[in-house]
PDB file of C-alpha atoms and ligand atoms in Angstrom:
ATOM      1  CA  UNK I 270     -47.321  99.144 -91.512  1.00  0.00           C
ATOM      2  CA  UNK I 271     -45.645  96.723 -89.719  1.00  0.00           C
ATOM      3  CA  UNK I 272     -45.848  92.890 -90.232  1.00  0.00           C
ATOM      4  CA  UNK I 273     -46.485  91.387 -86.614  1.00  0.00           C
ATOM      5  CA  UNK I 274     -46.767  87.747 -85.756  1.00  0.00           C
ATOM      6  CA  UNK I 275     -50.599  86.413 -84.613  1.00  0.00           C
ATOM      7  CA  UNK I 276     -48.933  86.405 -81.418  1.00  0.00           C
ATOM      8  CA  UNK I 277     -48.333  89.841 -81.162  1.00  0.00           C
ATOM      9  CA  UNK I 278     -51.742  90.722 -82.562  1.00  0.00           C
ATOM     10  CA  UNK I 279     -53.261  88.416 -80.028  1.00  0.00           C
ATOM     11  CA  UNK I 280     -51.262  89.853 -76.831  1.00  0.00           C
ATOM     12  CA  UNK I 281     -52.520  93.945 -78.311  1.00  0.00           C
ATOM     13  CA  UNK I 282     -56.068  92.622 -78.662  1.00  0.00           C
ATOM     14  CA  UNK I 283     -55.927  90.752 -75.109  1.00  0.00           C
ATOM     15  CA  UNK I 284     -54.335  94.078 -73.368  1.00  0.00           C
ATOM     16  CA  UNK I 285     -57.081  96.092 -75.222  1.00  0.00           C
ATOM     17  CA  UNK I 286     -59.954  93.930 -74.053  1.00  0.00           C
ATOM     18  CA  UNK I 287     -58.735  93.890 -70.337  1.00  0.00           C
ATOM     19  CA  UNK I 288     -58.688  97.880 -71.065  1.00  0.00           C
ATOM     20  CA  UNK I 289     -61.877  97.717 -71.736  1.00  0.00           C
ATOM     21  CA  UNK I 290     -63.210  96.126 -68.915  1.00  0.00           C
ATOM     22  CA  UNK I 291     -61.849  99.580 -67.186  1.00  0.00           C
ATOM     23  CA  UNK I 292     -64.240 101.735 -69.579  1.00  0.00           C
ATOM     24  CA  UNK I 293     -66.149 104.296 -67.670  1.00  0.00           C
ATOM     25  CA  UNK I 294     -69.390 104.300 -70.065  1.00  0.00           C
ATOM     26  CA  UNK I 295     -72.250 104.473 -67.632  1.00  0.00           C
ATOM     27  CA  UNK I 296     -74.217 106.761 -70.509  1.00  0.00           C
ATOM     28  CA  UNK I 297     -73.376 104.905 -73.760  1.00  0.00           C
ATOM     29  CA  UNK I 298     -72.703 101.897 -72.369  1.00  0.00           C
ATOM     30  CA  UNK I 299     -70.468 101.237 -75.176  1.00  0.00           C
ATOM     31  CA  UNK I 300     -66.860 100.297 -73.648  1.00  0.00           C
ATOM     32  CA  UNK I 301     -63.477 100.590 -75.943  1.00  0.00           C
ATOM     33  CA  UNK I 302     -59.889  99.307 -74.654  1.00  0.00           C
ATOM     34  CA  UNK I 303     -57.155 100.152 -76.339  1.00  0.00           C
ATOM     35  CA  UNK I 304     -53.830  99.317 -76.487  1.00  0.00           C
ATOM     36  CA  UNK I 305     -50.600 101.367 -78.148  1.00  0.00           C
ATOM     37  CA  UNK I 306     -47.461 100.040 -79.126  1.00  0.00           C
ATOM     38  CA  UNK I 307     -44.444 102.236 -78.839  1.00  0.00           C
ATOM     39  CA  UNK I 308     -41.829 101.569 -81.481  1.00  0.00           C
ATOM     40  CA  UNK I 309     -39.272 101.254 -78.299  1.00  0.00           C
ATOM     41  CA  UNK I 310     -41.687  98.808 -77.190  1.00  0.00           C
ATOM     42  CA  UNK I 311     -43.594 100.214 -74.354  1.00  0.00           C
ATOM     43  CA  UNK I 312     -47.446  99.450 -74.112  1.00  0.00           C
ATOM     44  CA  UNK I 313     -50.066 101.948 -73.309  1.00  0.00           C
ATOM     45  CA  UNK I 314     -54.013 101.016 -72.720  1.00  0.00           C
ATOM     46  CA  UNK I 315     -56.760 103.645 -72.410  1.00  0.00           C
ATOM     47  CA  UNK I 316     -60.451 102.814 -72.060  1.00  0.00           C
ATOM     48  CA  UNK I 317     -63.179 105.811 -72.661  1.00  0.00           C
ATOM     49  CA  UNK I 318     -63.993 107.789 -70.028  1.00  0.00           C
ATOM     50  CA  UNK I 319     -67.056 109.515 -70.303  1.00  0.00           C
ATOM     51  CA  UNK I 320     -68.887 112.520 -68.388  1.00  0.00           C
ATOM     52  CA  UNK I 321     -72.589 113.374 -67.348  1.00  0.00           C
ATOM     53  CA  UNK I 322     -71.400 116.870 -69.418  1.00  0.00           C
ATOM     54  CA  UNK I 323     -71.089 114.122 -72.278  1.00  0.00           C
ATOM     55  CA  UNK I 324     -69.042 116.320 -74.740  1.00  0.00           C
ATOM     56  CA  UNK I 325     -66.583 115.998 -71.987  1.00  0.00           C
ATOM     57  CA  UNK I 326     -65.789 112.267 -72.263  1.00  0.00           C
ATOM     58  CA  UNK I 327     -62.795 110.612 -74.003  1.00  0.00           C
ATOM     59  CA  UNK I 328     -62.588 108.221 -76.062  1.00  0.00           C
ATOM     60  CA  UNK I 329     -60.163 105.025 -75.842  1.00  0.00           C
ATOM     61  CA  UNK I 330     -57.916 105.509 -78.280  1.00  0.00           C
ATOM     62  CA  UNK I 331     -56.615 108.953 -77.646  1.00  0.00           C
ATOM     63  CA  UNK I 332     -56.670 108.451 -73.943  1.00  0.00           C
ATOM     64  CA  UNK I 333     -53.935 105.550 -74.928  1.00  0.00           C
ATOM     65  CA  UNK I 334     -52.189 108.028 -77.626  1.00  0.00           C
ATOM     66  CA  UNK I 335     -52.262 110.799 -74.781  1.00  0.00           C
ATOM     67  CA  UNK I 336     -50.513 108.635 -72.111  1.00  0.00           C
ATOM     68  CA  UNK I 337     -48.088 108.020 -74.161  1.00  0.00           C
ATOM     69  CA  UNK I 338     -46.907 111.112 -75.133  1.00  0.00           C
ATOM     70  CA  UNK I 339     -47.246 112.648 -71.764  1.00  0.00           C
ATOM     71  CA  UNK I 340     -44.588 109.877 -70.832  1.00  0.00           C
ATOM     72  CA  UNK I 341     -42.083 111.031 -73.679  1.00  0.00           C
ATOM     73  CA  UNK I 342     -43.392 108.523 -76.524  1.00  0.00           C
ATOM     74  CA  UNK I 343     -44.484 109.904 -79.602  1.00  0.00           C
ATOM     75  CA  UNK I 344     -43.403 107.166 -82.154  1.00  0.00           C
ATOM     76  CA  UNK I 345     -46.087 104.215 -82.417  1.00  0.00           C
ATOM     77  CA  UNK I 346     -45.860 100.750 -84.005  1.00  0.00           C
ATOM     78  CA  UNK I 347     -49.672  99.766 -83.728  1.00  0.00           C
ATOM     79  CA  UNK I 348     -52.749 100.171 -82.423  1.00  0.00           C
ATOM     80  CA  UNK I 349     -55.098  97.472 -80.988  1.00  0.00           C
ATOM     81  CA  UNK I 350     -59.119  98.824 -80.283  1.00  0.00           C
ATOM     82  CA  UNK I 351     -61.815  96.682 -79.059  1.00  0.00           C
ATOM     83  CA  UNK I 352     -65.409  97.233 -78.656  1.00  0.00           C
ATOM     84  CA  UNK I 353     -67.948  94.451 -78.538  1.00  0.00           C
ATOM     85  CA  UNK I 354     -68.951  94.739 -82.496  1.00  0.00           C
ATOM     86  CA  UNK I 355     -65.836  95.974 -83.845  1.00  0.00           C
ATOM     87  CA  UNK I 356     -66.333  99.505 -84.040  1.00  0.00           C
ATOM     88  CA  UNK I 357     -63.916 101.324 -85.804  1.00  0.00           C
ATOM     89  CA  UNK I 358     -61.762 104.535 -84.763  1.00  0.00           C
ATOM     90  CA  UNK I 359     -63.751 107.855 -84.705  1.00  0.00           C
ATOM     91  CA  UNK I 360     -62.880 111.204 -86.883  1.00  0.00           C
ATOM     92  CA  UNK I 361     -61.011 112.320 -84.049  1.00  0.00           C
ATOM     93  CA  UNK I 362     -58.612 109.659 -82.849  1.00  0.00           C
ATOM     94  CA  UNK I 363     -57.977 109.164 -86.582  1.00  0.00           C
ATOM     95  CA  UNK I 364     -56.539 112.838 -86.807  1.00  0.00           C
ATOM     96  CA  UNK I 365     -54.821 112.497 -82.949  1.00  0.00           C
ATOM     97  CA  UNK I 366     -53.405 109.244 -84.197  1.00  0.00           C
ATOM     98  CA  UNK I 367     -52.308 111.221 -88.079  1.00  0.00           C
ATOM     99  CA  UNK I 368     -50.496 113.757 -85.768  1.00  0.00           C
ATOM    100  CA  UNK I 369     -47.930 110.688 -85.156  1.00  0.00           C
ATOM    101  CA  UNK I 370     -47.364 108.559 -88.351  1.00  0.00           C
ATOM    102  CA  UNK I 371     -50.019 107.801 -91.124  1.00  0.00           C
ATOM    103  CA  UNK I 372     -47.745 104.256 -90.892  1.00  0.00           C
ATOM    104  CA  UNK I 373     -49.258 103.115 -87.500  1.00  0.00           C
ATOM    105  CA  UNK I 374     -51.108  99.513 -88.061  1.00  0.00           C
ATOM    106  CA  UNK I 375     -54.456  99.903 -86.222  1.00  0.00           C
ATOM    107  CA  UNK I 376     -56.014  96.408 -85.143  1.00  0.00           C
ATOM    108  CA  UNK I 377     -59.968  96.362 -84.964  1.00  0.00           C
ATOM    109  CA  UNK I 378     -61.558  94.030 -82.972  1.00  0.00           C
ATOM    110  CA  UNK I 379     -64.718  92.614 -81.228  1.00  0.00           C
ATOM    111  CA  UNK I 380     -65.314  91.391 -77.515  1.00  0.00           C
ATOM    112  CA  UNK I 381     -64.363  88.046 -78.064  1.00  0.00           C
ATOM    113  CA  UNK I 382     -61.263  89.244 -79.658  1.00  0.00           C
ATOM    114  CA  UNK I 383     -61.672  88.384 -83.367  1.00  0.00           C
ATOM    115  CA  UNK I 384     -59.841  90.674 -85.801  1.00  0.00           C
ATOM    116  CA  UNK I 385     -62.395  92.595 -87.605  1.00  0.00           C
ATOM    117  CA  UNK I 386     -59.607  94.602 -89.744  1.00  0.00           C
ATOM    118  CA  UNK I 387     -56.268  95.204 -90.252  1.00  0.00           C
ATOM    119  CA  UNK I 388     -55.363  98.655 -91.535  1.00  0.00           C
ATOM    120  CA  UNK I 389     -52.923 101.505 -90.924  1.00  0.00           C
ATOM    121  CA  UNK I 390     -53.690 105.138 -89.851  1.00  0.00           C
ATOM    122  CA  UNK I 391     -53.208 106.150 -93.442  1.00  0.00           C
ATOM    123  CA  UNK I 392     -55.949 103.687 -94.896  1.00  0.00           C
ATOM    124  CA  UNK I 393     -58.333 104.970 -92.168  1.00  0.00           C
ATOM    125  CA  UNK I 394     -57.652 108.928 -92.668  1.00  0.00           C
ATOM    126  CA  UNK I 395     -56.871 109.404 -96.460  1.00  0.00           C
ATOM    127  CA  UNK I 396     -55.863 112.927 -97.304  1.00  0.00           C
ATOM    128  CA  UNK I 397     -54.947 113.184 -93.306  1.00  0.00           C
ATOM    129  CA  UNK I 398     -54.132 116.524 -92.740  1.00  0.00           C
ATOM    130  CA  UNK I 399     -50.188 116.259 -90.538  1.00  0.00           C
ATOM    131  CA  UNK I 400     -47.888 118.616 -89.216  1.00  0.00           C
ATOM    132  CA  UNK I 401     -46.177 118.051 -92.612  1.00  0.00           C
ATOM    133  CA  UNK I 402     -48.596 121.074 -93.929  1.00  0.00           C
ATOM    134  CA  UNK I 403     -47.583 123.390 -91.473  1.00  0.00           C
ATOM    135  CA  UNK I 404     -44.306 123.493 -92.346  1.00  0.00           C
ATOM    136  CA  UNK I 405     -42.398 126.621 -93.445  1.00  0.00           C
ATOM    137  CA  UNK I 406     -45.619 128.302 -93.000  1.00  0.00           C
TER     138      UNK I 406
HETATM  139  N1  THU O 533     -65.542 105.806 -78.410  1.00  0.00           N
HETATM  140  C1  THU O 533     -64.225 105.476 -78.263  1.00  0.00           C
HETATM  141  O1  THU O 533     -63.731 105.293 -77.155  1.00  0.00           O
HETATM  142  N2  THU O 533     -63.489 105.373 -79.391  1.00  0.00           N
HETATM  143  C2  THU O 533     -63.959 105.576 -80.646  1.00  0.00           C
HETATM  144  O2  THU O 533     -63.187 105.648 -81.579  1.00  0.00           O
HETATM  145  C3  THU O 533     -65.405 105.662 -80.874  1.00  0.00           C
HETATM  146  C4  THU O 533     -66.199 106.051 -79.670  1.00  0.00           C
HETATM  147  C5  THU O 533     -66.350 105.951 -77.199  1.00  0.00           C
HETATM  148  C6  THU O 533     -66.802 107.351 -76.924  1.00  0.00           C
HETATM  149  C7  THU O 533     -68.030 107.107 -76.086  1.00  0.00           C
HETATM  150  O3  THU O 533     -67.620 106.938 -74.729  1.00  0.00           O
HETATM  151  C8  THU O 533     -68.574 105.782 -76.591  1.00  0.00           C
HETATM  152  O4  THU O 533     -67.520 105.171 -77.298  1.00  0.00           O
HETATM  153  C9  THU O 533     -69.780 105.920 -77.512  1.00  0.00           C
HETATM  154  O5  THU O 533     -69.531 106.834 -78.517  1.00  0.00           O
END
């Protein structure tokens, strides 16, 4: 995990509530921003998209994760999510976000931007399954 200043956690949680306000959630109505810290320093938001075929949708976090790899980062610092109660990362962008380093600090917080917790990917996926176990398979 890495130690970051309160002014680093408060420029994440800012990017990741602007994100948010970019949330396409007209059948949850449930926005998340997100925002992804490479560890060279580039920042990626995602918001969740969702779908009138709802299984469809995506959700913040891995639409953030996604970017980012498609632009030739795959090694992340941290993670800020927002949602307005402090929702935390679903099964799914827990295991997307394993894929890339259990290390990754993941910053929860709420609408008005107050840190609900401060983890890593590893304290939010125990036992994550990685690519670790596929090798020499
Ligand atoms: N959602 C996210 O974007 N991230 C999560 O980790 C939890 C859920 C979205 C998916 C859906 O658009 C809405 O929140 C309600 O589930």
């Amino acid at each position: 995990m890495s130690r970051l200043s309160d002014e680093e956690r408060r420029g994440l949680i800012d990017l990741a509530i602007e994100a948010r306000r970019r949330a396409y959630a007209p059948y949850s109505n449930y926005g998340v921003g997100a925002a992804l810290r490479t560890k060279s320093g580039r920042i990626f938001t995602g918001c969740n998209v969702e779908n009138a075929a709802y299984p469809t949708g995506m959700c913040a976090e891995r639409v953030a994760v996604f970017k980012a790899v498609s632009e030739g980062e795959r090694e992340f610092e941290v993670l800020a999510v927002v949602t307005s109660n402090g929702g935390s990362p679903c099964g799914s962008c827990r295991q997307v976000l394993a894929e890339f380093g259990l290390d990754t600090t993941v910053l929860i917080a709420d609408g008005q931007g107050r840190l609900i917790q401060e983890t890593s990917v590893a304290g939010l996926l125990p036992g994550a399954f990685t690519p670790e176990h596929l090798k020499g398979n």
